[in-house]
């Protein structure tokens, strides 16, 4: 069964706009983390940001932030002032303490195109 | 510096032939992973080494082998490639001390013909 769901297979935005990418997940654990990665066209997956389950504050890192809705088991990645270089496929991933945070369950990704 | 290197970047293999993919990391991470990524699918965990302990997923147990002769190096071995093995293979590493964030290499694209 799919543990992480990204319902938007594709998305687009205009240069400078704010972009929101959605992710939902399934877990019965109290301690877990949600990660966001971007896959470059070369294939490399680049770490962007992560949200620990016990932290009620939405995490921020540069132009990336998340909107964490723990009770709904959903999390959105927000990219401010999007740029063409932000184009790529964005993956959400769940990692749980009961596996030592070593098992990552990935979603299928959202392919984002930022139009110049 | 977060550096994970993979070789080869591209591999063309014949059906039935072996394939060996190599990964190295310079961050002294305790855990190294191999994921398989196919178009429009989520990355799929194949196996990972925590130190010298190998953990393999049940559904890929017999299809992939791996070795980790030292902390920096990890290989993925396919004994007899089938068409279904065509995919991008992503190596990653992480450290429990560092919160277990995965750091990926650029991937090895395998095409089996």
JSON list of C-alpha atoms in Angstrom, two decimals:
[
{"chain": "A", "resi": 1, "resn": "UNK", "atom": "CA", "xyz": [0.00, 0.00, 0.00]},
{"chain": "A", "resi": 2, "resn": "UNK", "atom": "CA", "xyz": [1.20, 3.48, -0.78]},
{"chain": "A", "resi": 3, "resn": "UNK", "atom": "CA", "xyz": [2.28, 5.18, 2.43]},
{"chain": "A", "resi": 4, "resn": "UNK", "atom": "CA", "xyz": [2.93, 8.56, 0.84]},
{"chain": "A", "resi": 5, "resn": "UNK", "atom": "CA", "xyz": [0.63, 10.16, -1.70]},
{"chain": "A", "resi": 6, "resn": "UNK", "atom": "CA", "xyz": [1.30, 13.11, -3.93]},
{"chain": "A", "resi": 7, "resn": "UNK", "atom": "CA", "xyz": [-1.92, 13.69, -5.83]},
{"chain": "A", "resi": 8, "resn": "UNK", "atom": "CA", "xyz": [-0.51, 16.31, -8.21]},
{"chain": "A", "resi": 9, "resn": "UNK", "atom": "CA", "xyz": [1.55, 14.50, -10.86]},
{"chain": "A", "resi": 10, "resn": "UNK", "atom": "CA", "xyz": [2.36, 17.82, -12.50]},
{"chain": "A", "resi": 11, "resn": "UNK", "atom": "CA", "xyz": [2.25, 21.52, -11.69]},
{"chain": "A", "resi": 12, "resn": "UNK", "atom": "CA", "xyz": [3.30, 24.82, -13.16]},
{"chain": "A", "resi": 13, "resn": "UNK", "atom": "CA", "xyz": [3.85, 28.37, -12.11]},
{"chain": "A", "resi": 14, "resn": "UNK", "atom": "CA", "xyz": [5.02, 31.67, -13.49]},
{"chain": "A", "resi": 15, "resn": "UNK", "atom": "CA", "xyz": [8.39, 33.11, -12.55]},
{"chain": "A", "resi": 16, "resn": "UNK", "atom": "CA", "xyz": [8.11, 34.87, -9.18]},
{"chain": "A", "resi": 17, "resn": "UNK", "atom": "CA", "xyz": [4.92, 33.14, -8.05]},
{"chain": "A", "resi": 18, "resn": "UNK", "atom": "CA", "xyz": [4.55, 31.13, -4.89]},
{"chain": "A", "resi": 19, "resn": "UNK", "atom": "CA", "xyz": [4.11, 27.41, -5.49]},
{"chain": "A", "resi": 20, "resn": "UNK", "atom": "CA", "xyz": [2.48, 24.87, -3.19]},
{"chain": "A", "resi": 21, "resn": "UNK", "atom": "CA", "xyz": [2.99, 21.14, -3.58]},
{"chain": "A", "resi": 22, "resn": "UNK", "atom": "CA", "xyz": [0.87, 18.75, -1.53]},
{"chain": "A", "resi": 23, "resn": "UNK", "atom": "CA", "xyz": [1.64, 15.48, 0.19]},
{"chain": "A", "resi": 24, "resn": "UNK", "atom": "CA", "xyz": [-0.32, 13.15, 2.46]},
{"chain": "A", "resi": 25, "resn": "UNK", "atom": "CA", "xyz": [0.98, 10.15, 4.34]},
{"chain": "A", "resi": 26, "resn": "UNK", "atom": "CA", "xyz": [-0.03, 7.23, 6.51]},
{"chain": "A", "resi": 27, "resn": "UNK", "atom": "CA", "xyz": [1.60, 6.40, 9.81]},
{"chain": "A", "resi": 28, "resn": "UNK", "atom": "CA", "xyz": [0.62, 5.15, 13.23]},
{"chain": "A", "resi": 29, "resn": "UNK", "atom": "CA", "xyz": [3.88, 6.31, 14.77]},
{"chain": "A", "resi": 30, "resn": "UNK", "atom": "CA", "xyz": [4.21, 9.32, 17.04]},
{"chain": "A", "resi": 31, "resn": "UNK", "atom": "CA", "xyz": [7.77, 10.11, 16.02]},
{"chain": "A", "resi": 32, "resn": "UNK", "atom": "CA", "xyz": [8.38, 10.52, 12.34]},
{"chain": "A", "resi": 33, "resn": "UNK", "atom": "CA", "xyz": [9.82, 12.95, 9.85]},
{"chain": "A", "resi": 34, "resn": "UNK", "atom": "CA", "xyz": [8.64, 14.19, 6.49]},
{"chain": "A", "resi": 35, "resn": "UNK", "atom": "CA", "xyz": [11.30, 15.10, 3.97]},
{"chain": "A", "resi": 36, "resn": "UNK", "atom": "CA", "xyz": [11.14, 16.95, 0.68]},
{"chain": "A", "resi": 37, "resn": "UNK", "atom": "CA", "xyz": [13.57, 16.25, -2.13]},
{"chain": "A", "resi": 38, "resn": "UNK", "atom": "CA", "xyz": [13.91, 17.63, -5.63]},
{"chain": "A", "resi": 39, "resn": "UNK", "atom": "CA", "xyz": [15.13, 15.44, -8.47]},
{"chain": "A", "resi": 40, "resn": "UNK", "atom": "CA", "xyz": [17.26, 17.33, -10.92]},
{"chain": "A", "resi": 41, "resn": "UNK", "atom": "CA", "xyz": [17.16, 16.56, -14.62]},
{"chain": "A", "resi": 42, "resn": "UNK", "atom": "CA", "xyz": [20.48, 14.79, -14.15]},
{"chain": "A", "resi": 43, "resn": "UNK", "atom": "CA", "xyz": [18.75, 12.31, -11.84]},
{"chain": "A", "resi": 44, "resn": "UNK", "atom": "CA", "xyz": [20.28, 13.47, -8.58]},
{"chain": "A", "resi": 45, "resn": "UNK", "atom": "CA", "xyz": [17.91, 13.86, -5.63]},
{"chain": "A", "resi": 46, "resn": "UNK", "atom": "CA", "xyz": [18.62, 16.99, -3.61]},
{"chain": "A", "resi": 47, "resn": "UNK", "atom": "CA", "xyz": [17.49, 17.40, 0.00]},
{"chain": "A", "resi": 48, "resn": "UNK", "atom": "CA", "xyz": [15.38, 20.51, 0.54]},
{"chain": "A", "resi": 49, "resn": "UNK", "atom": "CA", "xyz": [13.79, 20.51, 3.99]},
{"chain": "A", "resi": 50, "resn": "UNK", "atom": "CA", "xyz": [12.32, 18.24, 6.62]},
{"chain": "A", "resi": 51, "resn": "UNK", "atom": "CA", "xyz": [9.63, 18.48, 9.29]},
{"chain": "A", "resi": 52, "resn": "UNK", "atom": "CA", "xyz": [9.83, 16.46, 12.51]},
{"chain": "A", "resi": 53, "resn": "UNK", "atom": "CA", "xyz": [6.48, 15.24, 13.77]},
{"chain": "A", "resi": 54, "resn": "UNK", "atom": "CA", "xyz": [6.99, 16.54, 17.30]},
{"chain": "A", "resi": 55, "resn": "UNK", "atom": "CA", "xyz": [7.65, 20.11, 16.15]},
{"chain": "A", "resi": 56, "resn": "UNK", "atom": "CA", "xyz": [4.49, 22.15, 15.80]},
{"chain": "A", "resi": 57, "resn": "UNK", "atom": "CA", "xyz": [6.37, 24.95, 14.09]},
{"chain": "A", "resi": 58, "resn": "UNK", "atom": "CA", "xyz": [6.45, 24.85, 10.31]},
{"chain": "A", "resi": 59, "resn": "UNK", "atom": "CA", "xyz": [10.03, 24.51, 9.13]},
{"chain": "A", "resi": 60, "resn": "UNK", "atom": "CA", "xyz": [11.66, 27.01, 6.82]},
{"chain": "A", "resi": 61, "resn": "UNK", "atom": "CA", "xyz": [14.86, 26.90, 4.79]},
{"chain": "A", "resi": 62, "resn": "UNK", "atom": "CA", "xyz": [15.58, 29.76, 2.43]},
{"chain": "A", "resi": 63, "resn": "UNK", "atom": "CA", "xyz": [12.77, 29.94, -0.14]},
{"chain": "A", "resi": 64, "resn": "UNK", "atom": "CA", "xyz": [11.38, 26.62, 1.05]},
{"chain": "A", "resi": 65, "resn": "UNK", "atom": "CA", "xyz": [8.87, 26.21, 3.83]},
{"chain": "A", "resi": 66, "resn": "UNK", "atom": "CA", "xyz": [6.27, 23.66, 4.80]},
{"chain": "A", "resi": 67, "resn": "UNK", "atom": "CA", "xyz": [2.70, 23.79, 6.01]},
{"chain": "A", "resi": 68, "resn": "UNK", "atom": "CA", "xyz": [2.41, 20.87, 8.41]},
{"chain": "A", "resi": 69, "resn": "UNK", "atom": "CA", "xyz": [-1.10, 19.70, 9.25]},
{"chain": "A", "resi": 70, "resn": "UNK", "atom": "CA", "xyz": [-0.34, 16.83, 11.57]},
{"chain": "A", "resi": 71, "resn": "UNK", "atom": "CA", "xyz": [-3.92, 15.97, 12.45]},
{"chain": "A", "resi": 72, "resn": "UNK", "atom": "CA", "xyz": [-4.71, 15.57, 8.76]},
{"chain": "A", "resi": 73, "resn": "UNK", "atom": "CA", "xyz": [-1.43, 13.77, 8.07]},
{"chain": "A", "resi": 74, "resn": "UNK", "atom": "CA", "xyz": [-0.66, 16.17, 5.32]},
{"chain": "A", "resi": 75, "resn": "UNK", "atom": "CA", "xyz": [2.18, 18.48, 4.56]},
{"chain": "A", "resi": 76, "resn": "UNK", "atom": "CA", "xyz": [2.71, 21.00, 1.78]},
{"chain": "A", "resi": 77, "resn": "UNK", "atom": "CA", "xyz": [5.95, 22.34, 0.41]},
{"chain": "A", "resi": 78, "resn": "UNK", "atom": "CA", "xyz": [5.82, 26.05, -0.35]},
{"chain": "A", "resi": 79, "resn": "UNK", "atom": "CA", "xyz": [8.35, 27.59, -2.70]},
{"chain": "A", "resi": 80, "resn": "UNK", "atom": "CA", "xyz": [8.38, 31.37, -2.60]},
{"chain": "A", "resi": 81, "resn": "UNK", "atom": "CA", "xyz": [9.38, 33.48, -5.59]},
{"chain": "A", "resi": 82, "resn": "UNK", "atom": "CA", "xyz": [9.67, 30.47, -7.89]},
{"chain": "A", "resi": 83, "resn": "UNK", "atom": "CA", "xyz": [12.35, 30.52, -10.56]},
{"chain": "A", "resi": 84, "resn": "UNK", "atom": "CA", "xyz": [12.86, 28.48, -13.74]},
{"chain": "A", "resi": 85, "resn": "UNK", "atom": "CA", "xyz": [15.74, 26.72, -11.97]},
{"chain": "A", "resi": 86, "resn": "UNK", "atom": "CA", "xyz": [13.18, 25.31, -9.52]},
{"chain": "A", "resi": 87, "resn": "UNK", "atom": "CA", "xyz": [11.75, 23.14, -12.29]},
{"chain": "A", "resi": 88, "resn": "UNK", "atom": "CA", "xyz": [12.06, 19.44, -11.57]},
{"chain": "A", "resi": 89, "resn": "UNK", "atom": "CA", "xyz": [10.29, 16.64, -9.79]},
{"chain": "A", "resi": 90, "resn": "UNK", "atom": "CA", "xyz": [9.58, 17.06, -6.09]},
{"chain": "A", "resi": 91, "resn": "UNK", "atom": "CA", "xyz": [9.32, 14.05, -3.81]},
{"chain": "A", "resi": 92, "resn": "UNK", "atom": "CA", "xyz": [7.84, 13.81, -0.36]},
{"chain": "A", "resi": 93, "resn": "UNK", "atom": "CA", "xyz": [9.17, 11.05, 1.93]},
{"chain": "A", "resi": 94, "resn": "UNK", "atom": "CA", "xyz": [8.18, 9.62, 5.30]},
{"chain": "A", "resi": 95, "resn": "UNK", "atom": "CA", "xyz": [10.71, 8.29, 7.80]},
{"chain": "A", "resi": 96, "resn": "UNK", "atom": "CA", "xyz": [9.73, 6.73, 11.14]},
{"chain": "A", "resi": 97, "resn": "UNK", "atom": "CA", "xyz": [11.56, 6.35, 14.46]},
{"chain": "A", "resi": 98, "resn": "UNK", "atom": "CA", "xyz": [10.55, 2.68, 14.79]},
{"chain": "A", "resi": 99, "resn": "UNK", "atom": "CA", "xyz": [12.85, 1.92, 11.85]},
{"chain": "A", "resi": 100, "resn": "UNK", "atom": "CA", "xyz": [15.62, 4.10, 13.22]},
{"chain": "A", "resi": 101, "resn": "UNK", "atom": "CA", "xyz": [14.60, 6.72, 10.68]},
{"chain": "A", "resi": 102, "resn": "UNK", "atom": "CA", "xyz": [16.30, 4.52, 8.11]},
{"chain": "A", "resi": 103, "resn": "UNK", "atom": "CA", "xyz": [13.32, 3.42, 6.02]},
{"chain": "A", "resi": 104, "resn": "UNK", "atom": "CA", "xyz": [12.14, 6.16, 3.72]},
{"chain": "A", "resi": 105, "resn": "UNK", "atom": "CA", "xyz": [8.79, 5.84, 1.99]},
{"chain": "A", "resi": 106, "resn": "UNK", "atom": "CA", "xyz": [8.61, 8.08, -1.04]},
{"chain": "A", "resi": 107, "resn": "UNK", "atom": "CA", "xyz": [5.67, 9.43, -2.98]},
{"chain": "A", "resi": 108, "resn": "UNK", "atom": "CA", "xyz": [5.55, 9.28, -6.78]},
{"chain": "A", "resi": 109, "resn": "UNK", "atom": "CA", "xyz": [6.52, 12.91, -7.09]},
{"chain": "A", "resi": 110, "resn": "UNK", "atom": "CA", "xyz": [5.14, 16.12, -8.57]},
{"chain": "A", "resi": 111, "resn": "UNK", "atom": "CA", "xyz": [6.78, 17.42, -11.73]},
{"chain": "A", "resi": 112, "resn": "UNK", "atom": "CA", "xyz": [6.98, 21.22, -11.50]},
{"chain": "A", "resi": 113, "resn": "UNK", "atom": "CA", "xyz": [7.59, 23.57, -14.41]},
{"chain": "A", "resi": 114, "resn": "UNK", "atom": "CA", "xyz": [8.32, 27.21, -13.70]},
{"chain": "A", "resi": 115, "resn": "UNK", "atom": "CA", "xyz": [7.67, 29.29, -16.77]},
{"chain": "A", "resi": 116, "resn": "UNK", "atom": "CA", "xyz": [10.02, 32.23, -17.38]},
{"chain": "B", "resi": 1, "resn": "UNK", "atom": "CA", "xyz": [30.64, 18.78, 1.70]},
{"chain": "B", "resi": 2, "resn": "UNK", "atom": "CA", "xyz": [27.87, 16.32, 0.92]},
{"chain": "B", "resi": 3, "resn": "UNK", "atom": "CA", "xyz": [29.31, 14.13, -1.77]},
{"chain": "B", "resi": 4, "resn": "UNK", "atom": "CA", "xyz": [28.03, 10.80, -2.99]},
{"chain": "B", "resi": 5, "resn": "UNK", "atom": "CA", "xyz": [29.55, 9.52, -6.20]},
{"chain": "B", "resi": 6, "resn": "UNK", "atom": "CA", "xyz": [28.19, 6.81, -8.45]},
{"chain": "B", "resi": 7, "resn": "UNK", "atom": "CA", "xyz": [29.79, 4.88, -11.28]},
{"chain": "B", "resi": 8, "resn": "UNK", "atom": "CA", "xyz": [29.01, 4.32, -14.01]},
{"chain": "B", "resi": 9, "resn": "UNK", "atom": "CA", "xyz": [26.53, 7.10, -14.71]},
{"chain": "B", "resi": 10, "resn": "UNK", "atom": "CA", "xyz": [25.17, 5.15, -17.65]},
{"chain": "B", "resi": 11, "resn": "UNK", "atom": "CA", "xyz": [25.23, 1.42, -18.29]},
{"chain": "B", "resi": 12, "resn": "UNK", "atom": "CA", "xyz": [23.96, -0.58, -21.24]},
{"chain": "B", "resi": 13, "resn": "UNK", "atom": "CA", "xyz": [23.68, -4.28, -20.50]},
{"chain": "B", "resi": 14, "resn": "UNK", "atom": "CA", "xyz": [22.49, -7.36, -22.37]},
{"chain": "B", "resi": 15, "resn": "UNK", "atom": "CA", "xyz": [19.76, -9.56, -20.95]},
{"chain": "B", "resi": 16, "resn": "UNK", "atom": "CA", "xyz": [21.30, -12.27, -18.83]},
{"chain": "B", "resi": 17, "resn": "UNK", "atom": "CA", "xyz": [24.57, -10.43, -18.22]},
{"chain": "B", "resi": 18, "resn": "UNK", "atom": "CA", "xyz": [25.78, -9.22, -14.83]},
{"chain": "B", "resi": 19, "resn": "UNK", "atom": "CA", "xyz": [25.80, -5.58, -13.80]},
{"chain": "B", "resi": 20, "resn": "UNK", "atom": "CA", "xyz": [27.87, -3.99, -11.05]},
{"chain": "B", "resi": 21, "resn": "UNK", "atom": "CA", "xyz": [27.16, -0.46, -9.86]},
{"chain": "B", "resi": 22, "resn": "UNK", "atom": "CA", "xyz": [29.47, 1.39, -7.50]},
{"chain": "B", "resi": 23, "resn": "UNK", "atom": "CA", "xyz": [28.86, 4.10, -4.94]},
{"chain": "B", "resi": 24, "resn": "UNK", "atom": "CA", "xyz": [31.22, 6.00, -2.67]},
{"chain": "B", "resi": 25, "resn": "UNK", "atom": "CA", "xyz": [30.74, 8.70, -0.05]},
{"chain": "B", "resi": 26, "resn": "UNK", "atom": "CA", "xyz": [33.24, 10.86, 1.76]},
{"chain": "B", "resi": 27, "resn": "UNK", "atom": "CA", "xyz": [31.09, 11.95, 4.69]},
{"chain": "B", "resi": 28, "resn": "UNK", "atom": "CA", "xyz": [31.84, 9.00, 6.99]},
{"chain": "B", "resi": 29, "resn": "UNK", "atom": "CA", "xyz": [28.15, 8.12, 7.01]},
{"chain": "B", "resi": 30, "resn": "UNK", "atom": "CA", "xyz": [27.18, 4.93, 8.80]},
{"chain": "B", "resi": 31, "resn": "UNK", "atom": "CA", "xyz": [24.39, 3.96, 6.42]},
{"chain": "B", "resi": 32, "resn": "UNK", "atom": "CA", "xyz": [24.37, 3.52, 2.65]},
{"chain": "B", "resi": 33, "resn": "UNK", "atom": "CA", "xyz": [21.30, 2.77, 0.55]},
{"chain": "B", "resi": 34, "resn": "UNK", "atom": "CA", "xyz": [20.35, 1.66, -2.92]},
{"chain": "B", "resi": 35, "resn": "UNK", "atom": "CA", "xyz": [17.07, 2.78, -4.47]},
{"chain": "B", "resi": 36, "resn": "UNK", "atom": "CA", "xyz": [15.56, 1.87, -7.83]},
{"chain": "B", "resi": 37, "resn": "UNK", "atom": "CA", "xyz": [13.69, 4.63, -9.65]},
{"chain": "B", "resi": 38, "resn": "UNK", "atom": "CA", "xyz": [11.49, 4.09, -12.69]},
{"chain": "B", "resi": 39, "resn": "UNK", "atom": "CA", "xyz": [9.59, 6.82, -14.55]},
{"chain": "B", "resi": 40, "resn": "UNK", "atom": "CA", "xyz": [6.42, 7.97, -12.81]},
{"chain": "B", "resi": 41, "resn": "UNK", "atom": "CA", "xyz": [7.10, 5.73, -9.84]},
{"chain": "B", "resi": 42, "resn": "UNK", "atom": "CA", "xyz": [8.30, 6.40, -6.34]},
{"chain": "B", "resi": 43, "resn": "UNK", "atom": "CA", "xyz": [11.91, 5.52, -5.56]},
{"chain": "B", "resi": 44, "resn": "UNK", "atom": "CA", "xyz": [11.93, 1.96, -4.28]},
{"chain": "B", "resi": 45, "resn": "UNK", "atom": "CA", "xyz": [14.30, 0.90, -1.53]},
{"chain": "B", "resi": 46, "resn": "UNK", "atom": "CA", "xyz": [16.27, -2.18, -2.54]},
{"chain": "B", "resi": 47, "resn": "UNK", "atom": "CA", "xyz": [18.63, -2.56, 0.39]},
{"chain": "B", "resi": 48, "resn": "UNK", "atom": "CA", "xyz": [20.76, -0.65, 2.84]},
{"chain": "B", "resi": 49, "resn": "UNK", "atom": "CA", "xyz": [23.87, -1.19, 4.95]},
{"chain": "B", "resi": 50, "resn": "UNK", "atom": "CA", "xyz": [24.00, 0.09, 8.49]},
{"chain": "B", "resi": 51, "resn": "UNK", "atom": "CA", "xyz": [27.70, -0.18, 9.20]},
{"chain": "B", "resi": 52, "resn": "UNK", "atom": "CA", "xyz": [28.41, -3.75, 8.04]},
{"chain": "B", "resi": 53, "resn": "UNK", "atom": "CA", "xyz": [24.87, -5.04, 8.50]},
{"chain": "B", "resi": 54, "resn": "UNK", "atom": "CA", "xyz": [22.96, -5.57, 5.28]},
{"chain": "B", "resi": 55, "resn": "UNK", "atom": "CA", "xyz": [19.20, -5.09, 5.24]},
{"chain": "B", "resi": 56, "resn": "UNK", "atom": "CA", "xyz": [17.38, -6.20, 2.09]},
{"chain": "B", "resi": 57, "resn": "UNK", "atom": "CA", "xyz": [13.77, -5.68, 1.16]},
{"chain": "B", "resi": 58, "resn": "UNK", "atom": "CA", "xyz": [11.79, -8.94, 1.02]},
{"chain": "B", "resi": 59, "resn": "UNK", "atom": "CA", "xyz": [10.56, -8.54, -2.54]},
{"chain": "B", "resi": 60, "resn": "UNK", "atom": "CA", "xyz": [14.01, -7.83, -3.97]},
{"chain": "B", "resi": 61, "resn": "UNK", "atom": "CA", "xyz": [15.95, -10.19, -1.77]},
{"chain": "B", "resi": 62, "resn": "UNK", "atom": "CA", "xyz": [17.05, -12.57, -4.48]},
{"chain": "B", "resi": 63, "resn": "UNK", "atom": "CA", "xyz": [17.44, -10.07, -7.29]},
{"chain": "B", "resi": 64, "resn": "UNK", "atom": "CA", "xyz": [20.12, -7.79, -5.89]},
{"chain": "B", "resi": 65, "resn": "UNK", "atom": "CA", "xyz": [23.33, -8.35, -3.99]},
{"chain": "B", "resi": 66, "resn": "UNK", "atom": "CA", "xyz": [25.56, -5.83, -2.36]},
{"chain": "B", "resi": 67, "resn": "UNK", "atom": "CA", "xyz": [28.85, -5.46, -0.58]},
{"chain": "B", "resi": 68, "resn": "UNK", "atom": "CA", "xyz": [30.37, -2.81, 1.62]},
{"chain": "B", "resi": 69, "resn": "UNK", "atom": "CA", "xyz": [34.07, -3.56, 2.05]},
{"chain": "B", "resi": 70, "resn": "UNK", "atom": "CA", "xyz": [34.64, -0.31, 3.93]},
{"chain": "B", "resi": 71, "resn": "UNK", "atom": "CA", "xyz": [32.66, 2.61, 5.31]},
{"chain": "B", "resi": 72, "resn": "UNK", "atom": "CA", "xyz": [32.99, 4.71, 2.15]},
{"chain": "B", "resi": 73, "resn": "UNK", "atom": "CA", "xyz": [32.14, 2.21, -0.53]},
{"chain": "B", "resi": 74, "resn": "UNK", "atom": "CA", "xyz": [29.06, 0.20, -1.47]},
{"chain": "B", "resi": 75, "resn": "UNK", "atom": "CA", "xyz": [28.22, -1.79, -4.59]},
{"chain": "B", "resi": 76, "resn": "UNK", "atom": "CA", "xyz": [25.02, -3.12, -6.11]},
{"chain": "B", "resi": 77, "resn": "UNK", "atom": "CA", "xyz": [25.27, -6.33, -8.10]},
{"chain": "B", "resi": 78, "resn": "UNK", "atom": "CA", "xyz": [22.76, -7.84, -10.49]},
{"chain": "B", "resi": 79, "resn": "UNK", "atom": "CA", "xyz": [23.75, -11.39, -11.40]},
{"chain": "B", "resi": 80, "resn": "UNK", "atom": "CA", "xyz": [21.59, -11.73, -14.49]},
{"chain": "B", "resi": 81, "resn": "UNK", "atom": "CA", "xyz": [19.96, -8.60, -15.82]},
{"chain": "B", "resi": 82, "resn": "UNK", "atom": "CA", "xyz": [16.43, -8.74, -17.14]},
{"chain": "B", "resi": 83, "resn": "UNK", "atom": "CA", "xyz": [14.52, -6.12, -19.10]},
{"chain": "B", "resi": 84, "resn": "UNK", "atom": "CA", "xyz": [12.65, -5.18, -15.92]},
{"chain": "B", "resi": 85, "resn": "UNK", "atom": "CA", "xyz": [15.90, -4.02, -14.34]},
{"chain": "B", "resi": 86, "resn": "UNK", "atom": "CA", "xyz": [16.07, -1.01, -16.65]},
{"chain": "B", "resi": 87, "resn": "UNK", "atom": "CA", "xyz": [15.84, 1.94, -14.28]},
{"chain": "B", "resi": 88, "resn": "UNK", "atom": "CA", "xyz": [17.77, 4.68, -12.53]},
{"chain": "B", "resi": 89, "resn": "UNK", "atom": "CA", "xyz": [19.66, 3.34, -9.52]},
{"chain": "B", "resi": 90, "resn": "UNK", "atom": "CA", "xyz": [20.17, 5.89, -6.78]},
{"chain": "B", "resi": 91, "resn": "UNK", "atom": "CA", "xyz": [22.72, 5.50, -4.04]},
{"chain": "B", "resi": 92, "resn": "UNK", "atom": "CA", "xyz": [22.30, 7.48, -0.85]},
{"chain": "B", "resi": 93, "resn": "UNK", "atom": "CA", "xyz": [24.01, 7.76, 2.50]},
{"chain": "B", "resi": 94, "resn": "UNK", "atom": "CA", "xyz": [23.00, 9.02, 5.90]},
{"chain": "B", "resi": 95, "resn": "UNK", "atom": "CA", "xyz": [24.26, 9.28, 9.44]},
{"chain": "B", "resi": 96, "resn": "UNK", "atom": "CA", "xyz": [22.33, 8.62, 12.63]},
{"chain": "B", "resi": 97, "resn": "UNK", "atom": "CA", "xyz": [24.40, 11.34, 14.26]},
{"chain": "B", "resi": 98, "resn": "UNK", "atom": "CA", "xyz": [23.29, 13.70, 11.51]},
{"chain": "B", "resi": 99, "resn": "UNK", "atom": "CA", "xyz": [19.60, 12.97, 11.86]},
{"chain": "B", "resi": 100, "resn": "UNK", "atom": "CA", "xyz": [19.53, 10.42, 9.07]},
{"chain": "B", "resi": 101, "resn": "UNK", "atom": "CA", "xyz": [18.90, 12.87, 6.25]},
{"chain": "B", "resi": 102, "resn": "UNK", "atom": "CA", "xyz": [19.49, 11.03, 2.98]},
{"chain": "B", "resi": 103, "resn": "UNK", "atom": "CA", "xyz": [22.13, 12.44, 0.64]},
{"chain": "B", "resi": 104, "resn": "UNK", "atom": "CA", "xyz": [21.93, 11.07, -2.87]},
{"chain": "B", "resi": 105, "resn": "UNK", "atom": "CA", "xyz": [24.36, 10.56, -5.67]},
{"chain": "B", "resi": 106, "resn": "UNK", "atom": "CA", "xyz": [23.62, 11.51, -9.27]},
{"chain": "B", "resi": 107, "resn": "UNK", "atom": "CA", "xyz": [22.36, 8.04, -10.08]},
{"chain": "B", "resi": 108, "resn": "UNK", "atom": "CA", "xyz": [23.32, 5.26, -12.46]},
{"chain": "B", "resi": 109, "resn": "UNK", "atom": "CA", "xyz": [21.00, 4.85, -15.41]},
{"chain": "B", "resi": 110, "resn": "UNK", "atom": "CA", "xyz": [20.81, 1.19, -16.46]},
{"chain": "B", "resi": 111, "resn": "UNK", "atom": "CA", "xyz": [19.31, 0.13, -19.77]},
{"chain": "B", "resi": 112, "resn": "UNK", "atom": "CA", "xyz": [18.94, -3.58, -20.38]},
{"chain": "B", "resi": 113, "resn": "UNK", "atom": "CA", "xyz": [18.47, -4.76, -23.95]}
]
